[in-house]
XYZ file of C-alpha atoms in Angstrom:
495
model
C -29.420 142.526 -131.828
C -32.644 140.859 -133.936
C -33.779 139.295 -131.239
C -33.418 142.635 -129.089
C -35.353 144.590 -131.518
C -38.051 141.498 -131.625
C -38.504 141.422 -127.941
C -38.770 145.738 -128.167
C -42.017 146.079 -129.625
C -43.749 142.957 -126.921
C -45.117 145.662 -124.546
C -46.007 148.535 -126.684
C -47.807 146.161 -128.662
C -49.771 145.288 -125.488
C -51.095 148.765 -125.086
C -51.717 148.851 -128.726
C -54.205 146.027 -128.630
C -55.898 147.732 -125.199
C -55.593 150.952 -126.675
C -57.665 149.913 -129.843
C -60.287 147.748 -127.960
C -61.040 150.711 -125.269
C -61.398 152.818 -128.545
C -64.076 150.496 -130.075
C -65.655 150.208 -127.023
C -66.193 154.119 -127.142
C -66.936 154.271 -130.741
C -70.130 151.583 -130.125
C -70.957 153.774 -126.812
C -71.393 156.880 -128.569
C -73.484 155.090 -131.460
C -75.955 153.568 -128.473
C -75.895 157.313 -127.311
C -76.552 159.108 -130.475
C -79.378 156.454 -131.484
C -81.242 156.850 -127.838
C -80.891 160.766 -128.410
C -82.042 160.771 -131.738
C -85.207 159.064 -130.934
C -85.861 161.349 -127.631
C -85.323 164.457 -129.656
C -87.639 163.608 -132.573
C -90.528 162.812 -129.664
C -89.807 166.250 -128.266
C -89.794 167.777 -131.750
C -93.449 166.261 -132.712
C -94.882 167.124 -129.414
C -93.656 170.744 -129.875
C -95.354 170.509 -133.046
C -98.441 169.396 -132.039
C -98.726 171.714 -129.531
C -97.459 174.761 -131.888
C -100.494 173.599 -134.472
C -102.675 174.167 -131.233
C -102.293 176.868 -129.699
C -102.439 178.426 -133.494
C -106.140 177.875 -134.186
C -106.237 178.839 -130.620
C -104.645 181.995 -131.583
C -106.698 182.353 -134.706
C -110.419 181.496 -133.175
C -109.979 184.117 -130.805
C -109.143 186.798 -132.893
C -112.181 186.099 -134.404
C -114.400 185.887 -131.855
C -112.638 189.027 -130.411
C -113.478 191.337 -133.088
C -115.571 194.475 -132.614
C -119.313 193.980 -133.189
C -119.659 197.188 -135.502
C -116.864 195.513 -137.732
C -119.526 192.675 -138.530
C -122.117 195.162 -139.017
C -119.875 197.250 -141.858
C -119.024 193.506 -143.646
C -122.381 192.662 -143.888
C -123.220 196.271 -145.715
C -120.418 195.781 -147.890
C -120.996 192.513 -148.625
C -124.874 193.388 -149.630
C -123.718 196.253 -152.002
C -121.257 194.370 -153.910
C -122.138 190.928 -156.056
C -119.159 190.329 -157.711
C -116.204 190.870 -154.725
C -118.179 189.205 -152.060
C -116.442 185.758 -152.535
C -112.895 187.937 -152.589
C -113.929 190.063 -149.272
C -115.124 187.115 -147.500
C -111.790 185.448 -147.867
C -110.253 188.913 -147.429
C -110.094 188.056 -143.138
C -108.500 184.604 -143.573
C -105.816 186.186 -144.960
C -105.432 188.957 -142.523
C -105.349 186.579 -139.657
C -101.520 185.670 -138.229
C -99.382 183.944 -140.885
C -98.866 179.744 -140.328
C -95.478 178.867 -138.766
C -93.566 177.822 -141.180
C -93.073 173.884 -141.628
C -90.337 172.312 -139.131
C -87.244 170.355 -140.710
C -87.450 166.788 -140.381
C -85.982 165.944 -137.158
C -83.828 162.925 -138.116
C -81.566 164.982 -140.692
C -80.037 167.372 -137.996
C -79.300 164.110 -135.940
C -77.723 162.359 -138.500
C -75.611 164.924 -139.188
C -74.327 165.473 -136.073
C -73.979 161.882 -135.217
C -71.596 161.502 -138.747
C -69.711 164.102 -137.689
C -69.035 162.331 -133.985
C -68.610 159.357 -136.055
C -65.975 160.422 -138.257
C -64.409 162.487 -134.936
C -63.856 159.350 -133.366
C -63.108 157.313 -136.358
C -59.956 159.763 -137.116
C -59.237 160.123 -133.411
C -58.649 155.864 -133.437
C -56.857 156.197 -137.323
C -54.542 159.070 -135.722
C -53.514 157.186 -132.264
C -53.036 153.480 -134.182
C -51.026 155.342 -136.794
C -48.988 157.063 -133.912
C -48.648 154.388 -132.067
C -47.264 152.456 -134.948
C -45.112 155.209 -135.734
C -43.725 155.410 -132.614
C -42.887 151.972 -132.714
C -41.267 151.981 -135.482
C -39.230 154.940 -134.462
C -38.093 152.938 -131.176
C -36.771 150.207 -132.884
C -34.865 152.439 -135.276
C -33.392 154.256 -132.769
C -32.371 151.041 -131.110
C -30.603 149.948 -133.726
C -29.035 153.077 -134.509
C -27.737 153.490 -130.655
C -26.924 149.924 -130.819
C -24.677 150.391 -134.566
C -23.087 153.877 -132.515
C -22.242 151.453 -129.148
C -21.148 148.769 -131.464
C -23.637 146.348 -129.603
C -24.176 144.156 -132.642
C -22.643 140.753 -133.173
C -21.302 138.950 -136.193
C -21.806 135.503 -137.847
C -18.499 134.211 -136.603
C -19.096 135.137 -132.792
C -17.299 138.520 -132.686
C -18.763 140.985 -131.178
C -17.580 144.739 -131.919
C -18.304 147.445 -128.679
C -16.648 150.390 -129.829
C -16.757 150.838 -133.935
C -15.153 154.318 -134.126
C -11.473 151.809 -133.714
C -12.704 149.101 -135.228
C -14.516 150.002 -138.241
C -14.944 146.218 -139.553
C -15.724 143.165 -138.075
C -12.954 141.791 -140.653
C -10.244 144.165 -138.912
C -9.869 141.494 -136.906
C -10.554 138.174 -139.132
C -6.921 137.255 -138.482
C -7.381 135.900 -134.794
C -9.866 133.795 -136.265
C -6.824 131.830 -137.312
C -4.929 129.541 -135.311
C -1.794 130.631 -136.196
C -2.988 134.741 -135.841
C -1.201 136.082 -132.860
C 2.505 134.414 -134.192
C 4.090 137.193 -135.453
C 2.741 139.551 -132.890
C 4.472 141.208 -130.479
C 4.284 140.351 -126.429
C 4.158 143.596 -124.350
C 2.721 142.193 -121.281
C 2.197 138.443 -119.705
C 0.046 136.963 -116.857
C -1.039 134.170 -115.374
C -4.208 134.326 -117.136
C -2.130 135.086 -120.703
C 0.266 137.218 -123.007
C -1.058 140.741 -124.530
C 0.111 141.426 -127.831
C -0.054 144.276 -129.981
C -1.361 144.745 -133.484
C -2.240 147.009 -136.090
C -5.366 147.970 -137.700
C -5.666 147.865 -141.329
C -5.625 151.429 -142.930
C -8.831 151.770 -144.820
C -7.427 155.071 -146.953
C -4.199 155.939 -147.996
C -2.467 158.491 -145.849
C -4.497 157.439 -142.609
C -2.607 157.488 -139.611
C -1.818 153.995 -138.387
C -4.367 152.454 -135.659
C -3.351 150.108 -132.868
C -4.740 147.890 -130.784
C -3.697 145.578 -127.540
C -5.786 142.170 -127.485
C -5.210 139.906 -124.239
C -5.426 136.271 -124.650
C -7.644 134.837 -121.540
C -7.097 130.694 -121.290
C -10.091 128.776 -121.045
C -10.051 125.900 -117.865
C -8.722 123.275 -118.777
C -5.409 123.344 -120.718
C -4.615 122.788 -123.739
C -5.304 118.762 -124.185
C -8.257 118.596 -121.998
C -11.024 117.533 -124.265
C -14.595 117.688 -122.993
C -14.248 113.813 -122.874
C -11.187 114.094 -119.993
C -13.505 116.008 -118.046
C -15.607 114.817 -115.405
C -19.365 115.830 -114.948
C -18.440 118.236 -111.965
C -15.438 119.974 -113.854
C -17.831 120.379 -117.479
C -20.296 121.501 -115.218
C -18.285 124.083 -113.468
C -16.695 125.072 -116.816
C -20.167 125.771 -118.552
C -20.835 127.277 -115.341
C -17.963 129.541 -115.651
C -18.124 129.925 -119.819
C -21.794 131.642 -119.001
C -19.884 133.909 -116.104
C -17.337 135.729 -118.720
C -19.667 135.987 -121.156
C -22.107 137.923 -118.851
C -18.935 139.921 -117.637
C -17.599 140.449 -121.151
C -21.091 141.548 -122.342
C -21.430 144.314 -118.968
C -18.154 145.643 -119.270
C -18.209 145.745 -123.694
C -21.010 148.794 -122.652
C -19.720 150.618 -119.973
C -17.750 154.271 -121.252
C -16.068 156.859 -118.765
C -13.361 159.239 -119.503
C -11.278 156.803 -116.813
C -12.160 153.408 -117.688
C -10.126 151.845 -120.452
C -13.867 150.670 -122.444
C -13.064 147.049 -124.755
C -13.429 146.976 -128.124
C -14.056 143.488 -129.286
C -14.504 140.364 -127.765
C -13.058 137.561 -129.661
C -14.283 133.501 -129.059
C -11.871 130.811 -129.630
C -12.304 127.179 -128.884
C -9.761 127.389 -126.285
C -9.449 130.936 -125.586
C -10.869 133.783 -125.571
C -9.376 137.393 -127.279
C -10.657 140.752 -125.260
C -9.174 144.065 -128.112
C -8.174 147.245 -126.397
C -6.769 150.570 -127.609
C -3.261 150.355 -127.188
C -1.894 152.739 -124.649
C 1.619 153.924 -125.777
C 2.139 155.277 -122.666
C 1.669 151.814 -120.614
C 0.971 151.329 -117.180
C 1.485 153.158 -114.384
C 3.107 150.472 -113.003
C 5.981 150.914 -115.455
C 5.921 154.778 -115.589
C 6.788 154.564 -111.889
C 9.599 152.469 -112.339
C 13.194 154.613 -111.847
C 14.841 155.489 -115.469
C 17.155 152.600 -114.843
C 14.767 149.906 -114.591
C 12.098 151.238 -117.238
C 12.427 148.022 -120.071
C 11.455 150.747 -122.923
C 7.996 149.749 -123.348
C 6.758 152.441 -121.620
C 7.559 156.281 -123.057
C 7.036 157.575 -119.223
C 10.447 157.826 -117.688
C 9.207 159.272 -114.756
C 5.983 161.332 -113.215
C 5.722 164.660 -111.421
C 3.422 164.988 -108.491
C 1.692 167.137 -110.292
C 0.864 164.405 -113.042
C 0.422 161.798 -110.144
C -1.946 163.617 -108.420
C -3.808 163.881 -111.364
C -3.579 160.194 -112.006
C -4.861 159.723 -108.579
C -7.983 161.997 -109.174
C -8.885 160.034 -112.569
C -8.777 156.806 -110.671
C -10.970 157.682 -107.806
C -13.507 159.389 -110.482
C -13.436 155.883 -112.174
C -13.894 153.815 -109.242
C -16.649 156.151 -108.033
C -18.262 155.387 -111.217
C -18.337 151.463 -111.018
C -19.182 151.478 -106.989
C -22.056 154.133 -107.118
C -22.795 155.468 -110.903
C -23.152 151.981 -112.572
C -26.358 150.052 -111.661
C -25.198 146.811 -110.456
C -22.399 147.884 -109.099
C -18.965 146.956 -110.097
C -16.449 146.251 -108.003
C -12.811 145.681 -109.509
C -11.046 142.999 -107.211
C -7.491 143.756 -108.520
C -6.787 147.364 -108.310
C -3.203 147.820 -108.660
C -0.735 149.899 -110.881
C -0.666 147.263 -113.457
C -4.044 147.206 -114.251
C -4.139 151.791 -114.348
C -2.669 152.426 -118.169
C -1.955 156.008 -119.138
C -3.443 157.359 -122.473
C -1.494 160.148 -124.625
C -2.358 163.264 -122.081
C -1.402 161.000 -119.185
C -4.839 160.776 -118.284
C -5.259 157.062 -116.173
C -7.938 154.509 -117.700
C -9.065 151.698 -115.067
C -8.260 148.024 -117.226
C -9.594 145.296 -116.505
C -12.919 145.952 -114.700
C -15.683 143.737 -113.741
C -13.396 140.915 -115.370
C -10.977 139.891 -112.353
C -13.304 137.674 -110.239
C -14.106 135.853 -113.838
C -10.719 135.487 -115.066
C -7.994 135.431 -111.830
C -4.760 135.824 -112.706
C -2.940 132.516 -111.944
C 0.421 134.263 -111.177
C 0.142 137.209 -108.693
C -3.111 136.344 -107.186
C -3.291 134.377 -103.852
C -5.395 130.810 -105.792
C -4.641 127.916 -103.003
C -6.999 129.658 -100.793
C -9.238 130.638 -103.428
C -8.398 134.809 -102.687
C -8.536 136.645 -105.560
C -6.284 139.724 -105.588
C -2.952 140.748 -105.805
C -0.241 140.504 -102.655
C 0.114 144.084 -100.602
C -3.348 145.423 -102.272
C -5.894 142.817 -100.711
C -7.726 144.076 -97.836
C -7.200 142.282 -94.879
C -10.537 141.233 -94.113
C -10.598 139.675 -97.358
C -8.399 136.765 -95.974
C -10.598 136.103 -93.153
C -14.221 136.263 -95.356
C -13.659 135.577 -98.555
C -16.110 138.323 -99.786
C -14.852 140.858 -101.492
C -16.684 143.932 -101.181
C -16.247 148.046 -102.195
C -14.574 149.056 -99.264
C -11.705 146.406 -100.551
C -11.415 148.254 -103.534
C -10.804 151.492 -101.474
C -8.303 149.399 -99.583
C -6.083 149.019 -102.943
C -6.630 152.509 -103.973
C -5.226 153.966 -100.838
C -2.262 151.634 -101.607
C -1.852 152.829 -104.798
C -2.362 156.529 -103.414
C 0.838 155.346 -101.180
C 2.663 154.045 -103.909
C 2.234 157.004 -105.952
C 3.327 159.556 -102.852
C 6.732 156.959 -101.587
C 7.586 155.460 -104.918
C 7.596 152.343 -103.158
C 5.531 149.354 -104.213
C 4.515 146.394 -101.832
C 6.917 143.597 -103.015
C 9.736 146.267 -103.514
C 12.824 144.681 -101.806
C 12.818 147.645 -99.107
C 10.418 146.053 -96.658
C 12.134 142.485 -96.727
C 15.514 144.043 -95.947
C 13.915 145.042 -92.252
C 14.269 142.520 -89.357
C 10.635 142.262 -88.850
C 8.222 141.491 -91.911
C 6.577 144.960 -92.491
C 4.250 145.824 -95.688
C 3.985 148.846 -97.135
C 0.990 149.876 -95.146
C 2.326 149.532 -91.830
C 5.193 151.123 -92.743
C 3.794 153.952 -93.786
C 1.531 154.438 -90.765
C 4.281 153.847 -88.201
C 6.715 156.681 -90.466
C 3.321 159.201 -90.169
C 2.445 158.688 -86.590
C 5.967 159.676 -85.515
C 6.027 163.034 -87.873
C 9.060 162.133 -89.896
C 7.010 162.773 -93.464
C 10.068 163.478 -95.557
C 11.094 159.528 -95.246
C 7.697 158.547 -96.615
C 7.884 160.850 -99.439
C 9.328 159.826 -103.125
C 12.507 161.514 -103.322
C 11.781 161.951 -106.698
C 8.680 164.713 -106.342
C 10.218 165.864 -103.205
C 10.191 169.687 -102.750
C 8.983 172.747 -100.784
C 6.098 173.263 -102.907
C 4.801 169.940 -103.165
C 5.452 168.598 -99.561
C 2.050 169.598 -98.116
C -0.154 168.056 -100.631
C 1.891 165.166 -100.654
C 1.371 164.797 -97.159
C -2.476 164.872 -97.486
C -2.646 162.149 -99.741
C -0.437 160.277 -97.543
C -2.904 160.742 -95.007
C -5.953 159.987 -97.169
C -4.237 156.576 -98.028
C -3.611 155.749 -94.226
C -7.469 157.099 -94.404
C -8.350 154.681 -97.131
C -6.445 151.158 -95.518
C -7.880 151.185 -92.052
C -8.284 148.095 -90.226
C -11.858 148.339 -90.223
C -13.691 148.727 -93.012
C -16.391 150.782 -91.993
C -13.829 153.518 -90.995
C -13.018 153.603 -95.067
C -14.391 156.566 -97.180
C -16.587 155.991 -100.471
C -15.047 156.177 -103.469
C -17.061 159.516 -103.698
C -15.941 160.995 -100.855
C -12.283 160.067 -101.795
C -12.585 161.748 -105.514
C -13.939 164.649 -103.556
C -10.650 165.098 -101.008
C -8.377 164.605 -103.527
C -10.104 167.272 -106.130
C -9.651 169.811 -103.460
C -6.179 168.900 -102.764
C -5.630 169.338 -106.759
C -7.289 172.725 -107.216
C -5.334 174.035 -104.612
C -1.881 172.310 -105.806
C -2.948 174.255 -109.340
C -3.615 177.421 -107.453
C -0.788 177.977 -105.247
């Protein structure tokens, strides 16, 4: 997170610089400007003056000479009479001529007045915008920090790195995995070929605090157990940095991503040999397990069995979560191993997409197709998957509309239905060749059968057959499938 917040300022600081020099620039400009208009204007000012000074003993001389001639008679006769007011009267018509303009301010005050006050104008105009500038910086980077604290996007000294802090509260909440011995006296609530998942519980910071658990999935390095870096070959420590870079990136997109139907991680744990990916712990497991009949339900699970109601709206939230990885999220996300394992059910029953963006990083050894290099699980992989190798959205709305059929039969691909046949038929085919010749009430889950649920059922059928065409270009968007099955919904609610 330092190093974010040191690369945040790079640009800004860019225009800062410009923004200061342009500034200066304009400051020197105006100085130039107010100088050369200083000088012009005091040149006007003493020509006006000079020719003001002019045309005033103009003014003056011709009053004189324009006085009557019997006026200079009667000042001569006066004058004569009187010996001791002659010097006043003769100075009595200098003083009745026009009055002298008064004396002009000096021209360079007015200027340098005005060109101080565009001084200091500019001056706290280039103060202001540094000092906002600045400011704003500073804000940014705050507010960085802050939104990265909120989003958890900081990482510790030891190499854990926290996404969502409002579960964990502490980086030392989870100091125990940090031991080698940390997951022994866990519980195992789910295994894969990539790893067990265990549960835990979070330390209770106050007494009287409801208890806090979490679900953290051990993900094996390559390489087992044993296999030093020294009984590796070049190729294989190349491929292994290779794909050591590839979960981090993956770990590090997915620790950000948050949608009411994505299941977001919490914490991302580095081992040596492993690596530890912290959930919330869904009491209410998998869909895979809620659909299982009351018989076969091991317990972990407290969903004995679903309505259609509440798998319809499981079907909704999925589709609204897979629309947001394929066309909200910039790059694009594409899943790779939709299937009822990987859909957990929260405490309203509302479904949360696990393990996104991390099965082409981490395949799971098990159930996925490896000696051909397909990643996927058997009876959800679209079938031009086999033939290219490239894995693309429309294959994720390929699983989906299995899942859709699974959800509407109660059947699953590898239940022991289709192998009792005398031909090998999936789950698919089956359910294409039951539609086409009209007999819907052996596709549906005898289970949610019933009067008022048999037409919407039979809609979604449809929209799975919809979903696993042959070609993939015939497939809807994940858009236009959360759209079809929304309307199926709102009238199921209001009928």
């Amino acid at each position: 997170m330092a190093s974010a917040a040191s690369r945040a300022p790079g640009k800004p600081l860019l225009v800062l610089i410009s923004l200061v020099t342009l500034l200066l620039f304009l400051l020197s400009a105006v100085e130039g400007y107010d100088g050369r208009h200083a000088a012009a204007a005091h040149s006007a000012v003493a020509r006006r003056s000079r020719l003001g000074m002019g045309m005033t003993r103009h003014t003056h001389h011709h009053r004189r000479t324009a006085m009557p001639h019997r006026y200079h008679l009667a000042e001569k006769q006066t004058n004569s009479n009187t010996t001791g007011g002659g010097a006043k009267n003769r100075s009595a018509p200098a003083t009745s001529g026009a009055a002298p303009s008064p004396a002009p301010a000096p021209p360079g005050k007015h200027h340098r007045s005005h060109k101080h006050r565009v001084r200091n104008w500019i001056i706290g105009f280039v103060v202001g915008s540094v000092a906002g500038v600045i400011s704003g910086l500073v804000l940014s980077v705050l507010f960085r920090l802050a939104l990265n604290c909120i989003r958890g996007r900081y990482r510790t000294r030891s190499g854990v790195t926290i996404f969502t802090p409002k579960l964990i509260r502490r980086a030392d909440h989870l100091a125990f995995l940090e031991k080698d011995d940390g997951l022994a006296s866990l519980a195992v609530i789910g295994r894969g070929g990539c790893g067990e998942v265990y549960k835990a519980q979070l330390p209770v910071d106050r007494e009287g605090e409801e208890p806090r658990y979490i679900a953290i999935k051990k993900i094996k390095k390559h390489g087992g157990a044993g296999e030093g870096p020294n009984n590796l070959s070049d190729e294989e420590s190349r491929q292994l940095d290779k794909w050591s870079r590839q979960i981090q990136s993956e770990i590090r997109t997915v620790g950000y991503i948050r949608h009411r139907n994505l299941l977001p991680l919490a914490a991302h744990v580095p081992r040596p040999d492993c690596h530890y990916l912290v959930y919330e712990y869904m009491k209410n497991g998998s869909l895979h397990q809620a659909l299982k009949p009351a018989g076969d339900n091991d317990g972990s699970s407290g969903v004995v069995a679903l309505s259609w109601p509440a798998r319809l709206r499981v079907a909704v939230g999925v589709a609204a979560g897979l629309e947001y990885l394929h066309e909200s999220h910039h790059p694009q996300i594409i899943h790779r191993d939709l299937k009822p394992a990987n859909i957990l059910l929260d405490d309203d029953l509302e479904p949360r997409i696990a393990d996104f963006g991390l099965a082409k990083a981490m395949p799971d050894q098990h159930t996925h197709v490896t000696s051909s290099h397909v990643a996927g699980t058997l009876g959800y992989i679209a079938p031009e998957y086999h033939q290219t190798f490239k894995f693309t959205a429309r294959c994720d709305v390929y699983s989906f509309g299995v899942i859709l059929a699974v959800l509407a039969t109660g059947k699953e691909p590898s239940d022991p239905f289709f192998t009792q046949t005398d031909e090998v038929v999936g789950l698919v085919k089956w359910l294409r060749r039951v539609m086409l010749a009209g007999n819907h009430a052996e596709a549906i889950d005898p289970a949610i059968a019933g009067g008022e649920n048999e037409e919407s059922i039979v809609l979604v059928l449809r929209i799975a057959l919809f979903c696993t065409a042959e070609e993939p270009k015939e497939r809807p968007s994940a858009k236009e499938v959360r759209c079809m099955l929304s309307q199926i919904k709102i009238r199921q609610e209001l009928a």
